[in-house]
Coordinates of C-alpha atoms in Angstrom, one line a residue:
M1 CA 172.0 8.8 68.9
L2 CA 173.7 7.7 65.7
F3 CA 174.0 9.8 62.5
R4 CA 175.2 8.8 59.0
S5 CA 178.0 11.3 58.9
T6 CA 179.0 14.7 60.0
I7 CA 179.0 15.9 56.4
F8 CA 175.4 14.8 56.0
W9 CA 174.2 16.8 59.0
E10 CA 176.2 19.8 58.0
K11 CA 174.3 19.8 54.8
I12 CA 171.0 19.6 56.7
L13 CA 172.1 22.4 59.1
N14 CA 173.1 24.7 56.2
K15 CA 169.8 23.9 54.4
F16 CA 167.5 24.9 57.3
F17 CA 169.8 27.3 59.2
K18 CA 171.7 29.5 56.9
P19 CA 174.8 31.1 58.4
G20 CA 173.9 34.2 60.3
V21 CA 170.1 33.8 60.0
L22 CA 169.6 32.4 63.4
G23 CA 171.8 35.0 65.0
C24 CA 169.8 37.8 63.2
L25 CA 166.5 36.3 64.4
L26 CA 167.6 36.1 68.0
L27 CA 170.2 38.8 68.6
Q28 CA 168.6 41.5 66.5
G29 CA 171.4 44.0 66.6
L30 CA 172.6 43.2 70.1
L31 CA 176.2 43.2 69.0
A32 CA 176.3 47.0 68.6
V33 CA 178.2 48.9 71.2
A34 CA 177.1 52.4 70.7
Q35 CA 175.9 54.1 73.9
T36 CA 174.3 57.2 72.4
P37 CA 171.3 58.9 74.1
V38 CA 168.2 58.9 71.9
S39 CA 165.3 61.2 71.4
L40 CA 161.7 60.1 71.9
T41 CA 160.6 61.6 68.6
P42 CA 161.2 58.5 66.4
F43 CA 159.0 56.4 68.7
L44 CA 156.0 58.7 68.9
P45 CA 153.5 60.2 66.4
S46 CA 154.2 63.7 65.2
E47 CA 153.0 66.5 67.4
Q48 CA 150.9 68.0 64.5
E49 CA 149.1 64.8 64.0
V50 CA 148.4 64.4 67.7
K51 CA 147.1 68.0 68.0
S52 CA 144.8 67.5 64.9
A53 CA 143.5 64.2 66.3
L54 CA 142.8 65.6 69.7
F55 CA 141.0 68.7 68.6
A56 CA 138.8 66.6 66.2
S57 CA 137.9 64.1 68.9
P58 CA 134.5 64.0 70.7
L59 CA 136.4 64.2 74.0
I60 CA 137.6 67.7 73.3
D61 CA 134.2 68.6 71.8
V62 CA 132.6 67.7 75.1
A63 CA 135.2 69.7 77.0
R64 CA 134.7 72.7 74.7
S65 CA 131.0 72.6 75.2
K66 CA 131.5 72.5 79.0
K67 CA 133.8 75.5 78.7
D68 CA 131.2 77.4 76.8
A69 CA 128.6 76.5 79.5
S70 CA 131.0 77.6 82.3
T71 CA 131.7 80.9 80.5
A72 CA 128.0 81.6 80.2
R73 CA 127.6 80.8 83.9
A74 CA 130.4 83.2 84.8
M75 CA 128.7 86.0 82.8
G76 CA 125.4 85.3 84.7
L77 CA 127.2 85.6 88.0
Q78 CA 128.7 88.9 86.9
A79 CA 125.3 90.2 85.9
G80 CA 123.5 88.9 89.0
N81 CA 120.0 87.5 89.2
A82 CA 118.2 90.7 90.1
E83 CA 115.4 91.7 87.7
F84 CA 113.0 94.6 87.4
T85 CA 109.4 93.8 88.4
V86 CA 106.5 95.8 86.9
R87 CA 103.2 95.8 88.8
A88 CA 99.9 97.1 87.6
S89 CA 96.6 97.2 89.4
A90 CA 93.1 98.4 88.6
Q91 CA 90.2 98.7 91.1
R92 CA 86.8 100.2 91.4
R93 CA 85.8 102.3 94.3
Q94 CA 82.1 102.7 95.1
E95 CA 80.8 105.5 97.3
M96 CA 77.8 104.2 99.1
L97 CA 76.3 107.6 100.0
M98 CA 76.6 109.2 96.6
G99 CA 76.2 106.0 94.6
A100 CA 79.1 106.9 92.4
Q101 CA 81.6 104.4 91.1
L102 CA 85.2 105.6 90.8
H103 CA 88.0 103.8 88.8
E104 CA 91.5 103.7 90.2
T105 CA 94.8 102.4 88.7
M106 CA 98.4 102.0 89.9
V107 CA 101.6 101.2 88.1
S108 CA 104.9 100.5 89.8
I109 CA 108.4 99.3 88.9
E110 CA 110.9 97.9 91.4
R111 CA 114.2 96.0 91.6
P112 CA 116.3 94.4 94.3
F113 CA 119.9 95.7 94.6
R114 CA 123.0 93.7 95.6
A115 CA 124.2 95.3 98.8
W116 CA 126.7 94.6 101.6
G117 CA 129.5 94.1 99.1
K118 CA 127.8 91.2 97.2
R119 CA 128.5 92.7 93.8
G120 CA 132.3 92.6 94.3
V121 CA 132.1 89.0 95.6
D122 CA 130.0 88.0 92.5
A123 CA 132.7 89.6 90.3
D124 CA 135.4 87.5 91.9
L125 CA 133.2 84.4 91.6
S126 CA 132.8 85.1 87.9
N127 CA 136.6 85.4 87.4
Q128 CA 137.1 82.1 89.3
T129 CA 134.5 80.4 87.2
L130 CA 136.2 81.5 84.0
A131 CA 139.6 80.3 85.3
L132 CA 138.0 77.0 86.3
A133 CA 136.6 76.6 82.8
D134 CA 140.0 77.3 81.2
I135 CA 141.8 74.8 83.4
E136 CA 139.1 72.1 82.9
F137 CA 139.6 72.4 79.2
S138 CA 143.3 72.2 79.5
D139 CA 142.9 69.2 81.7
A140 CA 140.8 67.5 79.1
L141 CA 143.5 68.1 76.5
H142 CA 146.2 66.7 78.8
E143 CA 144.2 63.6 79.6
G144 CA 143.4 63.2 75.9
T145 CA 147.2 63.2 75.1
R146 CA 147.8 60.6 77.9
E147 CA 145.1 58.4 76.6
L148 CA 146.5 58.6 73.0
M149 CA 149.9 57.8 74.3
H150 CA 148.6 54.8 76.2
F151 CA 146.9 53.3 73.1
W152 CA 150.0 54.1 71.0
F153 CA 152.2 52.0 73.2
V154 CA 149.7 49.2 73.5
Y155 CA 149.8 49.0 69.7
L156 CA 153.7 49.1 69.7
K157 CA 153.8 46.3 72.2
A158 CA 151.4 44.3 70.0
L159 CA 153.8 44.8 67.1
V160 CA 156.6 43.5 69.3
D161 CA 154.6 40.4 70.1
Q162 CA 153.7 39.9 66.4
K163 CA 157.3 40.4 65.2
N164 CA 158.7 37.9 67.8
A165 CA 155.9 35.5 67.2
E166 CA 156.7 35.5 63.4
S167 CA 160.4 35.0 64.1
N168 CA 159.6 32.2 66.6
L169 CA 157.3 30.6 64.1
D170 CA 160.0 30.7 61.4
L171 CA 162.5 29.2 63.7
T172 CA 160.2 26.5 65.0
Q173 CA 159.1 25.6 61.5
K174 CA 162.7 25.0 60.5
M175 CA 163.1 22.9 63.7
Y176 CA 160.0 21.0 62.8
R177 CA 161.2 20.3 59.2
L178 CA 164.6 19.2 60.6
T179 CA 162.9 16.7 63.0
Q180 CA 160.8 15.4 60.1
V181 CA 164.0 14.6 58.2
Q182 CA 165.5 13.0 61.3
F183 CA 162.4 10.9 61.9
K184 CA 162.4 9.6 58.3
Q185 CA 166.1 8.7 58.7
G186 CA 165.2 6.8 61.8
E187 CA 167.5 9.0 63.9
I188 CA 164.8 10.2 66.4
S189 CA 161.9 8.5 68.1
Q190 CA 158.3 9.1 67.3
L191 CA 157.9 10.8 70.7
D192 CA 160.5 13.5 69.7
Q193 CA 158.8 13.9 66.4
Q194 CA 155.4 14.4 68.1
L195 CA 157.0 16.8 70.6
A196 CA 158.4 18.9 67.8
S197 CA 155.0 18.9 66.0
A198 CA 153.2 20.0 69.2
E199 CA 155.6 22.8 69.7
F200 CA 155.1 23.9 66.1
E201 CA 151.3 24.0 66.5
R202 CA 151.7 25.9 69.8
V203 CA 153.8 28.5 68.1
K204 CA 151.4 28.8 65.2
A205 CA 148.6 29.5 67.7
A206 CA 150.7 32.1 69.5
D207 CA 151.4 33.8 66.1
A208 CA 147.7 33.9 65.3
L209 CA 146.9 35.4 68.7
A210 CA 149.7 38.0 68.2
K211 CA 148.2 39.0 64.8
A212 CA 144.7 39.3 66.4
Q213 CA 146.1 41.5 69.1
V214 CA 147.7 43.8 66.5
L215 CA 144.4 44.1 64.6
S216 CA 142.5 44.7 67.8
S217 CA 144.8 47.4 69.2
R218 CA 145.0 49.0 65.8
S219 CA 141.2 49.2 65.5
A220 CA 141.0 50.6 69.1
F221 CA 143.5 53.4 68.1
V222 CA 142.1 54.2 64.7
Q223 CA 138.5 54.5 65.9
R224 CA 139.6 57.1 68.4
Y225 CA 142.3 58.9 66.4
P226 CA 141.9 58.5 62.7
A227 CA 144.1 61.5 61.9
V228 CA 147.2 59.8 63.4
T229 CA 149.1 57.5 61.1
L230 CA 149.9 54.1 62.7
P231 CA 153.2 52.3 61.7
T232 CA 152.8 48.9 60.1
Q233 CA 156.0 47.8 61.7
L234 CA 158.2 48.8 64.6
P235 CA 160.2 52.0 64.4
S236 CA 163.5 51.2 62.8
L237 CA 165.5 52.5 65.8
L238 CA 163.7 50.2 68.2
D239 CA 166.0 47.3 67.6
K240 CA 169.1 49.5 68.0
Q241 CA 167.5 51.1 71.1
I242 CA 167.9 47.7 72.8
V243 CA 171.6 48.4 73.1
Q244 CA 171.5 52.2 73.5
E245 CA 171.4 54.1 76.7
L246 CA 168.1 55.7 77.4
P247 CA 168.3 59.4 78.4
A248 CA 168.2 59.9 82.2
L249 CA 165.9 62.4 83.8
N250 CA 167.4 65.8 84.4
G251 CA 167.0 66.9 88.0
S252 CA 166.3 65.3 91.3
M253 CA 163.0 63.6 92.1
V254 CA 162.1 66.3 94.6
S255 CA 162.6 69.2 92.2
M256 CA 160.8 67.4 89.4
R257 CA 157.9 66.5 91.7
E258 CA 157.5 70.2 92.8
D259 CA 157.5 71.2 89.1
F260 CA 154.9 68.5 88.4
L261 CA 152.6 69.6 91.2
I262 CA 152.8 73.3 90.1
K263 CA 151.9 72.4 86.5
N264 CA 149.4 69.6 87.2
H265 CA 146.0 70.4 85.7
E266 CA 143.9 68.3 88.0
L267 CA 145.5 69.8 91.1
N268 CA 145.3 73.3 89.8
M269 CA 141.6 72.7 88.9
M270 CA 141.0 71.6 92.5
R271 CA 142.8 74.6 93.8
I272 CA 140.7 77.0 91.7
D273 CA 137.6 75.2 92.7
A274 CA 138.5 75.5 96.4
K275 CA 138.9 79.2 95.9
R276 CA 135.6 79.4 94.2
L277 CA 133.9 77.5 97.0
Q278 CA 135.5 79.9 99.5
L279 CA 134.0 82.8 97.6
M280 CA 130.7 81.0 97.6
A281 CA 131.0 80.6 101.4
Q282 CA 131.8 84.3 101.7
R283 CA 128.8 85.1 99.4
A284 CA 126.5 82.9 101.6
G285 CA 127.7 84.8 104.7
K286 CA 126.8 88.1 103.1
D287 CA 123.4 86.6 102.1
M288 CA 122.6 86.5 105.8
L289 CA 121.7 90.1 105.2
P290 CA 118.9 90.2 102.6
D291 CA 119.0 92.5 99.6
P292 CA 116.7 95.5 99.8
T293 CA 114.2 96.2 97.0
F294 CA 113.5 99.8 95.8
G295 CA 110.9 101.0 93.3
V296 CA 108.6 103.8 92.3
F297 CA 104.9 103.9 91.7
S298 CA 102.2 106.2 90.2
A299 CA 98.5 105.9 90.9
Q300 CA 95.3 107.6 89.8
E301 CA 92.5 107.6 92.4
R302 CA 88.9 108.7 92.3
S303 CA 88.7 108.4 88.5
G304 CA 91.7 110.7 88.0
A305 CA 90.7 113.3 90.5
E306 CA 93.7 112.5 92.5
R307 CA 97.2 111.5 91.4
V308 CA 99.6 109.8 93.8
S309 CA 103.3 108.9 93.2
G310 CA 106.0 107.7 95.5
I311 CA 108.8 105.2 96.2
L312 CA 108.7 101.6 97.3
F313 CA 111.0 99.8 99.7
S314 CA 110.9 96.3 100.9
M315 CA 113.4 93.9 102.6
P316 CA 112.9 90.3 103.8
L317 CA 113.4 89.6 107.5
P318 CA 116.2 87.0 107.6
G319 CA 115.5 83.6 109.1
S320 CA 117.7 80.8 110.5
V321 CA 117.8 79.1 107.1
R322 CA 120.2 81.7 105.8
E323 CA 122.7 81.0 108.6
S324 CA 122.4 77.3 107.8
H325 CA 123.2 77.9 104.2
A326 CA 126.2 79.9 105.2
R327 CA 127.5 77.1 107.5
V328 CA 127.0 74.5 104.7
S329 CA 129.0 76.7 102.3
M330 CA 131.8 77.1 104.8
A331 CA 132.0 73.4 105.4
E332 CA 132.1 72.6 101.7
A333 CA 134.9 75.2 101.2
Q334 CA 136.9 73.5 103.9
A335 CA 136.3 70.1 102.4
A336 CA 137.6 71.4 99.1
L337 CA 140.8 72.6 100.8
D338 CA 141.2 69.2 102.4
K339 CA 140.7 67.5 99.1
V340 CA 143.4 69.7 97.6
R341 CA 145.9 68.6 100.2
L342 CA 144.8 64.9 99.8
L343 CA 145.2 65.1 96.0
E344 CA 148.6 66.8 96.3
Q345 CA 149.8 63.9 98.4
Q346 CA 148.3 61.3 96.0
L347 CA 149.7 63.0 92.9
G348 CA 153.1 63.5 94.6
A349 CA 153.2 59.8 95.5
N350 CA 152.1 58.8 92.0
F351 CA 154.9 60.9 90.4
D352 CA 157.5 59.5 92.8
A353 CA 156.4 56.0 91.9
M354 CA 156.6 56.8 88.1
W355 CA 160.0 58.3 88.6
I356 CA 161.3 55.4 90.6
Q357 CA 159.8 52.9 88.1
F358 CA 161.6 54.7 85.2
E359 CA 165.0 54.8 86.9
N360 CA 164.8 51.1 88.1
K361 CA 163.3 49.7 84.9
R362 CA 166.0 51.6 83.0
L363 CA 168.6 49.7 85.1
A364 CA 166.7 46.5 84.9
L365 CA 166.7 46.8 81.1
Q366 CA 170.5 46.6 81.1
S367 CA 170.4 43.3 83.1
L368 CA 167.8 41.9 80.7
K369 CA 169.9 42.8 77.8
L370 CA 172.8 40.8 79.2
A371 CA 170.6 37.9 80.1
F372 CA 169.0 37.8 76.7
K373 CA 172.4 38.0 74.9
A374 CA 173.6 35.0 76.9
Q375 CA 170.3 33.1 76.4
A376 CA 170.3 33.8 72.7
Q377 CA 173.8 32.5 72.3
A378 CA 172.9 29.4 74.3
A379 CA 169.8 28.8 72.1
E380 CA 171.8 29.1 68.9
K381 CA 174.5 26.6 70.2
S382 CA 171.8 24.3 71.4
L383 CA 170.1 24.2 68.0
K384 CA 173.3 23.5 66.2
A385 CA 174.3 20.9 68.7
Y386 CA 171.0 19.1 68.3
A387 CA 171.3 19.2 64.6
L388 CA 174.7 17.5 65.0
G389 CA 173.4 14.8 67.3
E390 CA 174.2 16.3 70.7
G391 CA 171.6 17.1 73.4
N392 CA 167.9 16.2 73.3
L393 CA 164.9 17.7 71.7
A394 CA 163.0 18.7 74.8
Q395 CA 165.9 20.6 76.2
T396 CA 166.5 22.3 72.9
L397 CA 162.9 23.4 72.6
M398 CA 162.9 24.7 76.2
I399 CA 166.1 26.8 75.6
S400 CA 164.7 28.1 72.4
R401 CA 161.4 29.1 74.0
L402 CA 163.2 30.8 76.9
S403 CA 165.3 32.8 74.4
S404 CA 162.2 33.9 72.6
E405 CA 160.5 34.9 75.9
N406 CA 163.6 36.8 77.0
L407 CA 163.6 38.8 73.7
T408 CA 160.0 39.7 74.3
A409 CA 160.7 40.7 77.9
V410 CA 163.6 42.9 76.7
E411 CA 161.6 44.7 74.1
H412 CA 158.5 45.1 76.3
M413 CA 160.7 46.5 79.1
N414 CA 162.3 48.8 76.5
L415 CA 158.8 50.1 75.5
E416 CA 157.7 50.4 79.1
V417 CA 160.8 52.6 79.9
L418 CA 160.1 54.7 76.8
E419 CA 156.5 55.1 77.8
L420 CA 157.4 56.1 81.4
L421 CA 159.8 58.7 80.1
A422 CA 157.3 60.1 77.6
L423 CA 154.6 60.3 80.4
I424 CA 156.9 62.1 82.7
R425 CA 157.9 64.6 80.1
L426 CA 154.2 65.0 79.1
D427 CA 153.2 65.6 82.7
L428 CA 156.0 68.2 83.1
H429 CA 154.7 69.9 79.9
Q430 CA 158.0 69.3 78.1
M431 CA 156.1 67.8 75.1
W432 CA 152.7 68.0 73.4
D433 CA 151.7 71.1 75.4
F434 CA 148.5 72.2 73.7
D435 CA 147.2 74.5 76.5
E436 CA 145.3 77.4 75.0

């Protein structure tokens, strides 16, 4: 490939690729050497905004209503379902011999009484129901914070894609303009000119898609959490974070898993529910002996000539259905205990996976940094070499595209590691702990 002169192409290179601009677009601070641990605070919304958004969300309103319902249910268990029954009767007695008609009335009041220790079991059931209501509300808060964090990082990743798409578009546009100059000077073929044009259109399409993804993820977040302020650009520390050491987890995986299983709302909810079902099985066992009913009555007979008063007692004779109900309750309580063990295994495995992913992705991020740094330098050299007549356009475009993809991979991995660290701290109640 022939060129007019080296001076001519140096002018073109300086016109379209100003000194340092390309390196800034690709390296983005990678030359820093500081290895300072960072805090998660700059990458997350403020705790006060998160709390305000959560307590104003319909999700927490639903949880609060469920808590009120469970509280009322617990009060009902404490009071019991026994009620006073009032009976009244009126009759007419007719004496056949005397031909007299006598009016008679009777009034009684009666009530079943919880016997056989049922009142104490009902009190324990009431306490367990209240505890279950509290933990269900706390679990809803925790799941709400996890959901908010998920949508937050989805938005940040969309910002990364948009930023890189804009940088890539700027770089590709300069490359396209350079090839136009070359084509007019007759230094490249029409095929190379069309190749550069196609790459420019592809990058424009990618930029449009990235902008659409930002708008979509922003809308999804704002509709759910209007009280949280979304950034219009990436946190300023994110670029520096690429070359900084992320903080390691304090403690071994085993100790952190045990702490996680102790504090996990879902597991604690299942544990309390299992205890509640055990009490219900105990209650069903006591129901095999029916509750007695006591009452008093007063009657007037023979038109008031005789007054009768006394007490009433009744008690159902238990059938086999009561025993069946007791067996059902015992089986359900055992199933709940088995579910607790199963959930404990699943949650423990999930935490281990999250811990392992964090540690390995944190290490993988270091390798990606080195790979990107080398690829970015190769891309910059390739572009300069092409502008000076060395190399071919297809290879230059491919190297430039790989460099852009590597940058996106580094920043995505960076956000994934940050998200994993934030989730682990959130699950360990080391941040955003809004339990009431």
